[in-house]
Each structure stands twice: as structure tokens, then as C-alpha cells.
Short mmCIF file of C-alpha atoms in Angstrom, two decimals:
data_model
loop_
_atom_site.label_atom_id
_atom_site.label_comp_id
_atom_site.label_asym_id
_atom_site.label_seq_id
_atom_site.Cartn_x
_atom_site.Cartn_y
_atom_site.Cartn_z
CA MET A 194 -34.06 1.10 11.32
CA GLN A 195 -30.72 -0.16 12.55
CA LEU A 196 -28.49 2.06 14.71
CA THR A 197 -25.45 -0.21 14.93
CA ALA A 198 -23.21 -1.67 12.28
CA PRO A 199 -23.86 -5.26 11.30
CA ALA A 200 -21.64 -7.87 12.91
CA THR A 201 -18.68 -8.96 10.83
CA SER A 202 -16.24 -11.80 11.10
CA SER A 203 -13.70 -10.68 13.67
CA SER A 204 -11.09 -13.30 12.73
CA THR A 205 -10.89 -11.98 9.16
CA ASP A 206 -10.58 -8.41 10.40
CA PHE A 207 -7.88 -9.42 12.88
CA LYS A 208 -5.82 -11.15 10.18
CA ALA A 209 -6.09 -8.12 7.88
CA THR A 210 -5.08 -5.77 10.70
CA GLY A 211 -2.21 -8.04 11.78
CA ARG A 212 -0.90 -8.23 8.23
CA ARG A 213 -1.13 -4.46 7.85
CA ASP A 214 0.73 -3.97 11.15
CA ALA A 215 3.44 -6.41 10.05
CA ASP A 216 3.81 -4.58 6.74
CA GLY A 217 4.23 -1.31 8.63
CA MET A 218 6.87 -2.88 10.84
CA ALA A 219 8.76 -4.10 7.78
CA VAL A 220 8.79 -0.62 6.25
CA ALA A 221 9.73 0.99 9.58
CA SER A 222 12.64 -1.43 10.05
CA PHE A 223 13.93 -0.60 6.58
CA ILE A 224 13.72 3.16 7.16
CA LEU A 225 15.26 3.02 10.64
CA GLY A 226 18.06 0.78 9.39
CA LEU A 227 18.77 3.15 6.53
CA VAL A 228 18.80 6.25 8.73
CA GLY A 229 20.82 4.38 11.34
CA LEU A 230 23.75 4.10 8.94
CA LEU A 231 24.20 7.86 9.30
CA VAL A 232 23.08 8.79 12.82
CA LEU A 233 22.25 7.11 16.13
CA ASN A 234 23.19 3.65 14.91
CA VAL A 235 23.59 2.38 18.47
CA PHE A 236 19.83 2.90 18.98
CA LEU A 237 18.33 2.57 15.51
CA GLY A 238 20.21 -0.63 14.60
CA PRO A 239 18.71 -2.82 17.36
CA ILE A 240 15.27 -1.29 16.84
CA ALA A 241 15.44 -2.09 13.11
CA ILE A 242 16.48 -5.67 13.91
CA ALA A 243 13.65 -6.12 16.39
CA LEU A 244 11.01 -4.67 14.05
CA ALA A 245 12.22 -6.80 11.14
CA GLY A 246 12.13 -9.93 13.29
CA ALA A 247 8.61 -9.15 14.50
CA ALA A 248 7.42 -8.45 10.95
CA LEU A 249 8.87 -11.71 9.66
CA TRP A 250 7.40 -13.63 12.59
CA ARG A 251 3.94 -12.18 11.91
CA GLY A 252 4.12 -13.12 8.23
CA THR A 253 4.45 -9.81 6.43
CA ALA A 254 3.68 -9.50 2.75
CA ARG A 255 6.75 -7.25 2.44
CA ARG A 256 9.26 -9.97 3.26
CA GLY A 257 12.02 -8.42 1.14
CA ARG A 258 11.69 -5.07 2.87
CA ALA A 259 11.84 -6.77 6.28
CA LEU A 260 14.97 -8.68 5.26
CA LEU A 261 16.56 -5.45 4.05
CA GLY A 262 15.69 -3.81 7.37
CA LEU A 263 17.27 -6.74 9.19
CA GLY A 264 20.43 -6.47 7.08
CA LEU A 265 20.63 -2.71 7.53
CA GLY A 266 20.16 -3.05 11.28
CA ILE A 267 23.07 -5.48 11.43
CA ALA A 268 25.10 -3.17 9.19
CA ASP A 269 24.38 -0.29 11.61
CA LEU A 270 25.98 -2.22 14.43
CA LEU A 271 28.92 -3.27 12.27
CA VAL A 272 29.54 0.35 11.24
CA LEU A 273 29.43 1.35 14.90
CA VAL A 274 31.98 -1.33 15.84
CA ALA A 275 34.25 -0.37 12.91
CA PHE A 276 34.27 3.32 13.83
CA MET A 277 34.77 2.51 17.50
CA GLN A 278 37.83 0.46 16.58
CA LEU A 279 39.23 3.22 14.38
CA ASP A 280 38.77 5.91 17.04
CA SER A 281 39.68 3.64 19.99
CA THR A 282 36.72 5.06 21.90
CA VAL A 283 33.30 3.88 23.01
CA SER A 284 31.55 6.24 20.58
CA TRP A 285 32.42 7.73 17.23
CA ASN A 286 32.15 11.15 15.61
CA PHE A 287 33.07 12.75 12.32
#
């Protein structure tokens, strides 16, 4: 009778968990970048860029989604700068 689980290879489990975390970061960067085009782009843009960079650095399987999140994060900041220039203010509103 065995009361504990058998020992498994921890390096294989760590790689699977790290890949899954990186995939989640790629998806989160895409979603935050997409939402950031509409609201709170001053906050969501840099977060999307950071998550996409971390996902790419960790070797995500969803490389395309991470690159889209990176592009959308940069677009968030460009939209913010464009609206700030049009309004001649530090923030923008509708």
C-alpha cells in the first residue's frame, strides 16, 4: 500500500508548466492589447508589451499570438499619442 504519489521527473513537469504559462501570457497580451485600443491604453499597452516579450522569451508555442499582442500594445501607445496630439492635452476622451 502506497500513500504518496510516485516520483516523477520534475524537469519535464517544469518545462510543461513553463510552456503553459508562456502560452497564457501570449493570449493575455493579445487580449489586453485588443482591449487597450478602446480603453485604458496608457496602462494596457505597456502590460501587453511586457507580457508578449516574456512569452516570446520563454518560448511560447503561440508565437503568432504573442507577436500580435506585441503589435497591439505598440498600437495602443501610438493611438494614445495620436489622440493626445489632436486634443493638445495629456489625456484623451471622446
